Amino acid sequence: MKIAIVSNIYKPYSVGGAEISTELLARGLQKNGHDVLILTSTVEKDQTGDETVDGVPVRRIKTGLPYSAAENLTQTRLSKVLWHTVDLWNPGVYKRIRHILRSEKPDVVHTNVLAGLSPSVWSAAHDCGIPVVHTIRDYYLLCIRSNLMKRTGEMCQNRCTICRATGSWKRLMSRKPRAVAAISRFVLDKHREYGVFAGIPAVVIPNPIAEDVNIRRGSSQIPDDKIVEAVYLGRLEYPKGPQVVLEALRLVPDLPLKLHLCGDGPLWNTLLEKYGDDKRVEFKGKVDSSGKDILLQSSDMMLVPSVFYEPFNRTVIEAYQYGLAVVASRIGGIPEIVEDGISGRLFEPGDSRQLADILLDLVKNKGKLTSLKKDAADQAAKYRLSGHVGKYEALYRSVQNPG
């Protein structure tokens, strides 16, 4: 089967779990003998053309936008208005994608995050008579910020005028794919709530882990005298909730726990100034893959304190792969992959006091923590890449032979 996978950003410019999951799928499909082509946007100025990334052909396309999707955090308000206006339906992207599809003639077009490419990709595939499968990985089709949060950090209970207007157009465009996959039931239901992909066949396919085997089983008893080590792995920005973890530690100043705070972002200076004197916290900045591997192999738990509607959260299943217990917010798609009291513990989003109590309980009762780690490691098998690829293969076949 020849599959054109469309992603707004692709390696080496990955900024989050969506890009990692798309890359893993592409490599897994190619390993299974499929002909895979990545269509993505340019990131660097004047960049274009074809290349091969880890054996997968990649074609980078100029979008004509004032900046790339990887650079949206540092732009002026005027630039953002222009960007979002063109991104409703980008005529340049439409022409370039249509030309490529007519030349390459893939059997299926699989779209992922479209911010920066626009739903014009769906139009191009539709006009070429090629079936489209779309994976819902964020809230781009519902919210111009893609996270259903206001600038103030509050969650949107009702969409603003701009999001209602742009959302109406995107809802209309969402009729073009023949099938939809969502990384969680929550993110699918949220789109259906606003009429997006209404009547389109849909399935839930969780994100995969990078390896088919656990690196660490996590079943050995934690010695009583060992300092428990926890990891926060994500951007230092309000929606991801690093401030919730640091405030929880402040509430239990004598708790013998070491926190590795990994990541960069707009809250770096604020958090360092407010919490940097806590010797239990190591501000590590962004870590590369080898550094992350070493860190996860030596840690006991992963903290996922999100305060927005997380569609999935890749760090949870990465924690399972290494046999780490997960302590996470009860929000979005997270409760679908973290079973409270089994593979981890859940707390109400933003509730530092409840998180502090959970950490205190697990540090004092290492037997509980050991049990959670063992069950967490057992969860990893659910997210094997081989099974993930097989589900997408079945979905591709279904749109080629509808009915």
Coordinates of C-alpha atoms in Angstrom, one line a residue:
M1 CA 0.0 0.0 0.0
K2 CA 1.2 3.5 -0.8
I3 CA 0.5 5.9 2.1
A4 CA 1.0 9.7 2.1
I5 CA 1.3 10.8 5.7
V6 CA 0.7 14.6 6.2
S7 CA 2.0 16.3 9.4
N8 CA 2.5 20.0 9.9
I9 CA 5.9 19.4 11.5
Y10 CA 8.2 16.4 11.1
K11 CA 11.6 15.3 12.5
P12 CA 14.0 16.8 13.2
Y13 CA 11.7 19.7 14.1
S14 CA 9.4 17.7 16.5
V15 CA 8.0 19.8 19.3
G16 CA 5.8 17.3 21.1
G17 CA 4.1 13.9 21.3
A18 CA 2.0 14.4 18.1
E19 CA 5.1 14.5 15.9
I20 CA 6.8 11.6 17.7
S21 CA 3.7 9.4 17.3
T22 CA 3.4 10.3 13.6
E23 CA 7.1 9.4 13.1
L24 CA 6.8 6.1 14.9
L25 CA 3.8 5.2 12.7
A26 CA 5.6 6.1 9.5
R27 CA 8.6 3.9 10.4
G28 CA 6.4 1.1 11.5
L29 CA 4.4 1.1 8.3
Q30 CA 7.5 1.2 6.2
K31 CA 8.9 -1.8 8.2
N32 CA 5.8 -3.7 7.3
G33 CA 6.5 -3.2 3.6
H34 CA 4.4 -0.2 2.8
D35 CA 5.5 2.7 0.6
V36 CA 5.4 5.7 2.9
L37 CA 5.8 9.4 1.9
I38 CA 5.8 12.2 4.5
L39 CA 4.3 15.6 3.4
T40 CA 5.2 18.3 5.8
S41 CA 5.8 22.1 6.0
T42 CA 9.1 23.8 5.8
V43 CA 10.4 25.2 9.1
E44 CA 13.6 27.0 8.2
K45 CA 13.6 30.0 5.8
D46 CA 14.0 29.1 2.1
Q47 CA 13.9 25.4 3.0
T48 CA 12.1 23.1 0.5
G49 CA 12.5 19.9 -1.4
D50 CA 13.0 16.2 -0.8
E51 CA 15.1 14.3 1.8
T52 CA 15.2 11.0 3.6
V53 CA 14.8 10.9 7.4
D54 CA 15.6 7.6 9.1
G55 CA 14.9 5.8 5.8
V56 CA 11.5 7.5 5.3
P57 CA 11.1 9.9 2.3
V58 CA 10.1 13.4 3.4
R59 CA 8.9 16.2 1.2
R60 CA 8.9 19.7 2.8
I61 CA 6.4 22.2 1.4
K62 CA 6.4 26.0 1.5
T63 CA 3.2 27.3 3.0
G64 CA 3.6 31.0 2.3
L65 CA 2.8 31.8 6.0
P66 CA 4.8 34.5 7.9
Y67 CA 6.2 31.8 10.2
S68 CA 6.1 28.1 10.7
A69 CA 3.9 26.2 13.2
A70 CA 7.1 25.5 15.2
E71 CA 7.6 29.2 15.8
N72 CA 4.2 30.4 16.9
L73 CA 5.2 31.3 20.5
T74 CA 7.3 34.2 19.5
Q75 CA 5.1 36.1 17.0
T76 CA 3.3 39.4 17.1
R77 CA -0.4 39.6 17.3
L78 CA -0.6 41.0 13.7
S79 CA 1.4 38.1 12.4
K80 CA -0.8 35.6 14.2
V81 CA -4.0 37.2 12.7
L82 CA -2.5 36.8 9.2
W83 CA -1.4 33.3 9.9
H84 CA -4.8 32.1 11.2
T85 CA -6.6 33.8 8.3
V86 CA -4.6 32.1 5.6
D87 CA -4.6 28.8 7.6
L88 CA -8.4 28.5 7.2
W89 CA -7.8 27.3 3.6
N90 CA -4.3 27.8 2.2
P91 CA -4.4 28.0 -1.6
G92 CA -0.7 27.6 -2.0
V93 CA -0.7 24.5 0.1
Y94 CA -3.7 23.2 -1.9
K95 CA -1.9 23.6 -5.2
R96 CA 1.4 22.0 -4.0
I97 CA -0.3 19.0 -2.3
R98 CA -2.6 18.4 -5.2
H99 CA 0.4 18.4 -7.6
I100 CA 2.3 15.9 -5.4
L101 CA -0.7 13.6 -5.0
R102 CA -1.4 13.6 -8.7
S103 CA 2.2 12.6 -9.3
E104 CA 2.7 10.1 -6.5
K105 CA -0.8 8.6 -6.6
P106 CA -1.0 7.2 -3.1
D107 CA -3.7 4.8 -2.1
V108 CA -4.5 6.7 1.1
V109 CA -3.8 10.1 2.5
H110 CA -3.4 10.1 6.3
T111 CA -3.6 13.6 7.8
N112 CA -2.5 14.5 11.3
V113 CA -2.0 17.9 12.8
L114 CA -2.9 20.4 10.1
A115 CA -2.0 23.7 11.7
G116 CA 0.1 25.6 9.2
L117 CA -1.0 23.4 6.3
S118 CA -4.8 24.0 6.7
P119 CA -7.8 21.8 5.8
S120 CA -7.0 22.6 2.1
V121 CA -5.0 19.3 2.3
W122 CA -8.4 17.5 2.5
S123 CA -9.6 19.4 -0.5
A124 CA -6.5 18.4 -2.5
A125 CA -6.9 14.7 -1.7
H126 CA -10.7 14.8 -2.3
D127 CA -10.2 16.5 -5.7
C128 CA -7.6 13.8 -6.6
G129 CA -10.1 11.0 -5.7
I130 CA -7.9 9.7 -2.9
P131 CA -9.5 8.6 0.4
V132 CA -8.4 10.5 3.6
V133 CA -8.0 9.2 7.1
H134 CA -7.5 11.8 9.7
T135 CA -6.1 11.4 13.2
I136 CA -7.3 13.8 15.9
R137 CA -4.3 14.7 18.0
D138 CA -5.2 18.1 19.4
Y139 CA -8.0 20.8 19.3
Y140 CA -6.9 22.7 16.2
L141 CA -10.3 22.2 14.5
L142 CA -12.1 23.7 17.6
C143 CA -9.7 26.4 18.9
I144 CA -7.2 28.7 17.3
R145 CA -4.9 28.1 20.3
S146 CA -5.4 24.3 19.8
N147 CA -5.8 23.7 23.5
L148 CA -9.3 25.0 24.5
M149 CA -7.7 27.5 26.9
K150 CA -8.0 31.2 27.3
R151 CA -5.0 33.5 27.4
T152 CA -5.6 33.8 31.1
G153 CA -5.1 30.1 31.6
E154 CA -8.7 29.3 32.2
M155 CA -10.3 26.4 30.3
C156 CA -12.9 27.4 27.7
Q157 CA -16.4 26.4 28.8
N158 CA -17.9 28.3 25.8
R159 CA -15.9 29.0 22.7
C160 CA -15.1 32.7 21.9
T161 CA -16.4 34.5 18.8
I162 CA -13.3 33.8 16.8
C163 CA -13.2 30.1 17.5
R164 CA -16.9 29.8 16.8
A165 CA -16.4 31.5 13.4
T166 CA -13.3 29.6 12.3
G167 CA -14.8 26.4 13.8
S168 CA -17.9 26.6 11.6
W169 CA -15.7 26.6 8.5
K170 CA -13.5 23.7 9.8
R171 CA -16.6 21.8 10.8
L172 CA -17.8 22.1 7.2
M173 CA -14.4 20.9 5.9
S174 CA -14.4 17.9 8.3
R175 CA -16.9 16.2 6.1
K176 CA -14.2 15.3 3.6
P177 CA -12.2 12.5 5.4
R178 CA -13.7 9.0 5.0
A179 CA -12.6 7.8 8.5
V180 CA -11.2 9.3 11.7
A181 CA -8.9 8.0 14.4
A182 CA -8.7 9.7 17.8
I183 CA -5.9 9.2 20.3
S184 CA -8.5 9.1 23.1
R185 CA -12.2 8.8 23.5
F186 CA -12.3 12.2 25.2
V187 CA -10.8 14.1 22.3
L188 CA -13.2 12.3 19.9
D189 CA -16.2 13.1 22.0
K190 CA -15.1 16.7 22.4
H191 CA -15.0 17.1 18.6
R192 CA -18.4 15.3 18.2
E193 CA -19.8 17.7 20.8
Y194 CA -19.2 20.6 18.3
G195 CA -20.4 18.7 15.3
V196 CA -16.9 18.0 13.8
F197 CA -16.7 14.8 11.8
A198 CA -20.4 14.2 12.3
G199 CA -21.4 10.9 10.6
I200 CA -17.8 10.0 9.8
P201 CA -16.8 6.5 10.9
A202 CA -14.4 6.8 13.9
V203 CA -12.2 4.6 16.1
V204 CA -9.9 5.3 19.1
I205 CA -6.3 4.3 18.5
P206 CA -4.0 5.3 21.4
N207 CA -0.4 6.5 20.7
P208 CA 2.3 3.9 20.7
I209 CA 5.6 3.4 22.5
A210 CA 8.8 3.4 20.6
E211 CA 9.8 -0.2 21.5
D212 CA 7.9 -3.5 21.6
V213 CA 9.5 -4.6 24.9
N214 CA 9.8 -3.0 28.4
I215 CA 13.2 -1.6 29.2
R216 CA 12.6 -2.0 32.9
R217 CA 10.1 -4.1 34.7
G218 CA 9.9 -2.0 37.8
S219 CA 9.0 -4.9 40.1
S220 CA 11.9 -4.8 42.6
Q221 CA 11.2 -3.6 46.1
I222 CA 12.3 0.0 46.7
P223 CA 14.7 0.1 49.7
D224 CA 13.4 2.0 52.7
D225 CA 16.4 4.2 52.8
K226 CA 16.2 5.2 49.1
I227 CA 15.2 8.7 48.2
V228 CA 12.3 8.5 45.8
E229 CA 13.0 10.1 42.5
A230 CA 10.2 11.7 40.4
V231 CA 10.3 13.2 36.9
Y232 CA 8.4 16.0 35.2
L233 CA 8.9 15.7 31.5
G234 CA 7.3 18.4 29.3
R235 CA 7.2 22.1 28.4
L236 CA 7.4 24.6 31.2
E237 CA 4.1 26.3 30.4
Y238 CA 0.9 26.8 32.3
P239 CA -1.3 24.2 30.6
K240 CA 1.2 21.4 31.4
G241 CA 1.0 22.3 35.1
P242 CA 4.7 22.3 36.3
Q243 CA 3.6 25.0 38.8
V244 CA 1.2 22.6 40.4
V245 CA 4.0 20.1 41.2
L246 CA 6.4 22.7 42.6
E247 CA 3.6 24.2 44.8
A248 CA 2.8 20.7 46.1
L249 CA 6.4 20.2 47.1
R250 CA 6.3 23.6 48.9
L251 CA 3.4 22.2 51.0
V252 CA 5.5 19.3 52.2
P253 CA 8.9 20.9 52.9
D254 CA 10.3 17.8 54.7
L255 CA 9.3 15.2 52.1
P256 CA 12.4 13.2 51.1
L257 CA 11.8 13.3 47.3
K258 CA 14.0 14.4 44.4
L259 CA 12.3 16.0 41.5
H260 CA 13.9 16.2 38.0
L261 CA 12.1 19.0 36.3
C262 CA 12.9 18.5 32.6
G263 CA 11.8 20.9 29.8
D264 CA 12.0 24.5 28.8
G265 CA 9.4 27.1 28.0
P266 CA 7.9 30.5 29.0
L267 CA 7.6 29.6 32.7
W268 CA 11.3 28.8 33.2
N269 CA 12.4 32.1 34.8
T270 CA 9.2 32.5 36.9
L271 CA 9.5 29.0 38.3
L272 CA 13.2 29.2 38.9
E273 CA 12.8 32.5 40.8
K274 CA 9.9 31.2 42.9
Y275 CA 11.0 27.6 43.6
G276 CA 14.7 27.5 42.7
D277 CA 15.8 27.5 46.4
D278 CA 14.2 24.1 47.0
K279 CA 17.3 21.7 47.0
R280 CA 15.0 18.8 46.2
V281 CA 14.3 20.2 42.7
E282 CA 16.8 19.9 39.8
F283 CA 15.9 22.3 36.9
K284 CA 17.4 20.2 34.1
G285 CA 16.1 22.1 31.1
K286 CA 15.4 20.2 27.9
V287 CA 17.0 16.7 27.8
D288 CA 17.9 14.7 24.7
S289 CA 16.9 11.1 24.1
S290 CA 19.9 9.6 25.7
G291 CA 19.6 11.9 28.8
K292 CA 15.9 11.0 29.1
D293 CA 16.7 7.3 28.9
I294 CA 19.2 7.5 31.7
L295 CA 16.9 9.6 33.8
L296 CA 13.8 7.3 33.4
Q297 CA 15.8 4.2 34.2
S298 CA 16.8 5.6 37.5
S299 CA 13.5 7.1 38.6
D300 CA 10.4 5.8 40.4
M301 CA 7.5 7.9 39.2
M302 CA 6.3 10.3 36.5
L303 CA 4.4 13.4 37.3
V304 CA 1.8 14.6 34.8
P305 CA 0.1 17.6 36.3
S306 CA -1.8 19.0 33.3
V307 CA -4.5 21.6 33.8
F308 CA -5.9 21.5 30.3
Y309 CA -7.9 18.9 28.4
E310 CA -4.9 16.7 27.5
P311 CA -5.9 14.6 24.5
F312 CA -3.6 11.8 25.6
N313 CA -0.1 12.6 27.0
R314 CA 2.8 10.5 25.6
T315 CA 4.9 10.7 28.8
V316 CA 2.4 8.4 30.5
I317 CA 3.1 5.5 28.2
E318 CA 6.8 6.3 28.2
A319 CA 6.7 6.0 32.0
Y320 CA 5.0 2.6 31.6
Q321 CA 7.8 1.4 29.3
Y322 CA 10.3 2.1 32.0
G323 CA 8.2 0.8 34.9
L324 CA 7.5 4.1 36.5
A325 CA 4.3 4.8 38.4
V326 CA 2.3 7.7 37.1
V327 CA 0.8 10.5 39.2
A328 CA -1.4 12.5 37.0
S329 CA -4.3 15.0 36.7
R330 CA -7.8 13.6 36.3
I331 CA -8.5 15.5 33.1
G332 CA -9.0 15.0 29.3
G333 CA -7.8 11.7 28.0
I334 CA -5.5 10.9 30.9
P335 CA -8.0 8.8 33.0
E336 CA -8.3 6.5 30.0
I337 CA -4.6 5.5 30.3
V338 CA -4.0 5.9 34.0
E339 CA -6.1 3.6 36.3
D340 CA -6.2 5.2 39.8
G341 CA -4.7 2.8 42.3
I342 CA -3.5 0.4 39.6
S343 CA -0.9 1.9 37.3
G344 CA -0.7 5.2 39.2
R345 CA -2.7 7.8 41.1
L346 CA -5.0 10.6 39.9
F347 CA -5.7 13.9 41.4
E348 CA -7.9 16.9 40.6
P349 CA -6.3 19.2 38.1
G350 CA -4.6 22.2 39.8
D351 CA -5.0 20.7 43.3
S352 CA -1.5 21.0 44.8
R353 CA -2.8 19.9 48.2
Q354 CA -4.2 16.7 46.9
L355 CA -1.0 16.0 44.9
A356 CA 1.1 16.7 48.0
D357 CA -0.9 14.2 50.0
I358 CA -0.5 11.5 47.3
L359 CA 3.3 12.1 47.1
L360 CA 3.6 11.9 50.9
D361 CA 1.6 8.6 50.9
L362 CA 3.8 7.0 48.2
V363 CA 7.1 8.2 49.7
K364 CA 6.1 6.9 53.2
N365 CA 4.7 3.6 51.9
K366 CA 7.2 2.4 49.4
G367 CA 5.3 -1.0 49.1
K368 CA 2.4 0.9 47.5
L369 CA 4.8 2.6 45.1
T370 CA 6.5 -0.7 44.2
S371 CA 3.1 -2.2 43.5
L372 CA 2.1 0.7 41.2
K373 CA 5.4 0.4 39.4
K374 CA 4.9 -3.2 38.7
D375 CA 1.4 -2.7 37.3
A376 CA 2.6 0.3 35.3
A377 CA 5.2 -1.8 33.6
D378 CA 2.5 -4.4 32.7
Q379 CA 0.5 -1.6 31.0
A380 CA 3.2 -1.1 28.4
A381 CA 2.1 -4.1 26.3
K382 CA -1.1 -2.3 25.4
Y383 CA 0.8 0.4 23.5
R384 CA 3.1 -1.7 21.4
L385 CA 4.0 -0.2 18.0
S386 CA 3.2 -3.4 16.1
G387 CA -0.4 -3.4 17.3
H388 CA -0.7 0.3 16.6
V389 CA 0.4 -0.1 13.0
G390 CA -2.0 -3.0 12.5
K391 CA -4.9 -0.9 13.6
Y392 CA -4.0 1.8 11.1
E393 CA -3.5 -0.8 8.3
A394 CA -7.1 -2.0 8.9
L395 CA -8.4 1.6 8.9
Y396 CA -6.6 2.3 5.6
R397 CA -8.1 -0.8 4.0
S398 CA -11.6 0.2 5.2
V399 CA -11.6 3.5 3.4
Q400 CA -10.3 1.9 0.2
N401 CA -13.2 -0.5 0.2
P402 CA -16.0 1.4 1.9
G403 CA -19.1 -0.7 2.8

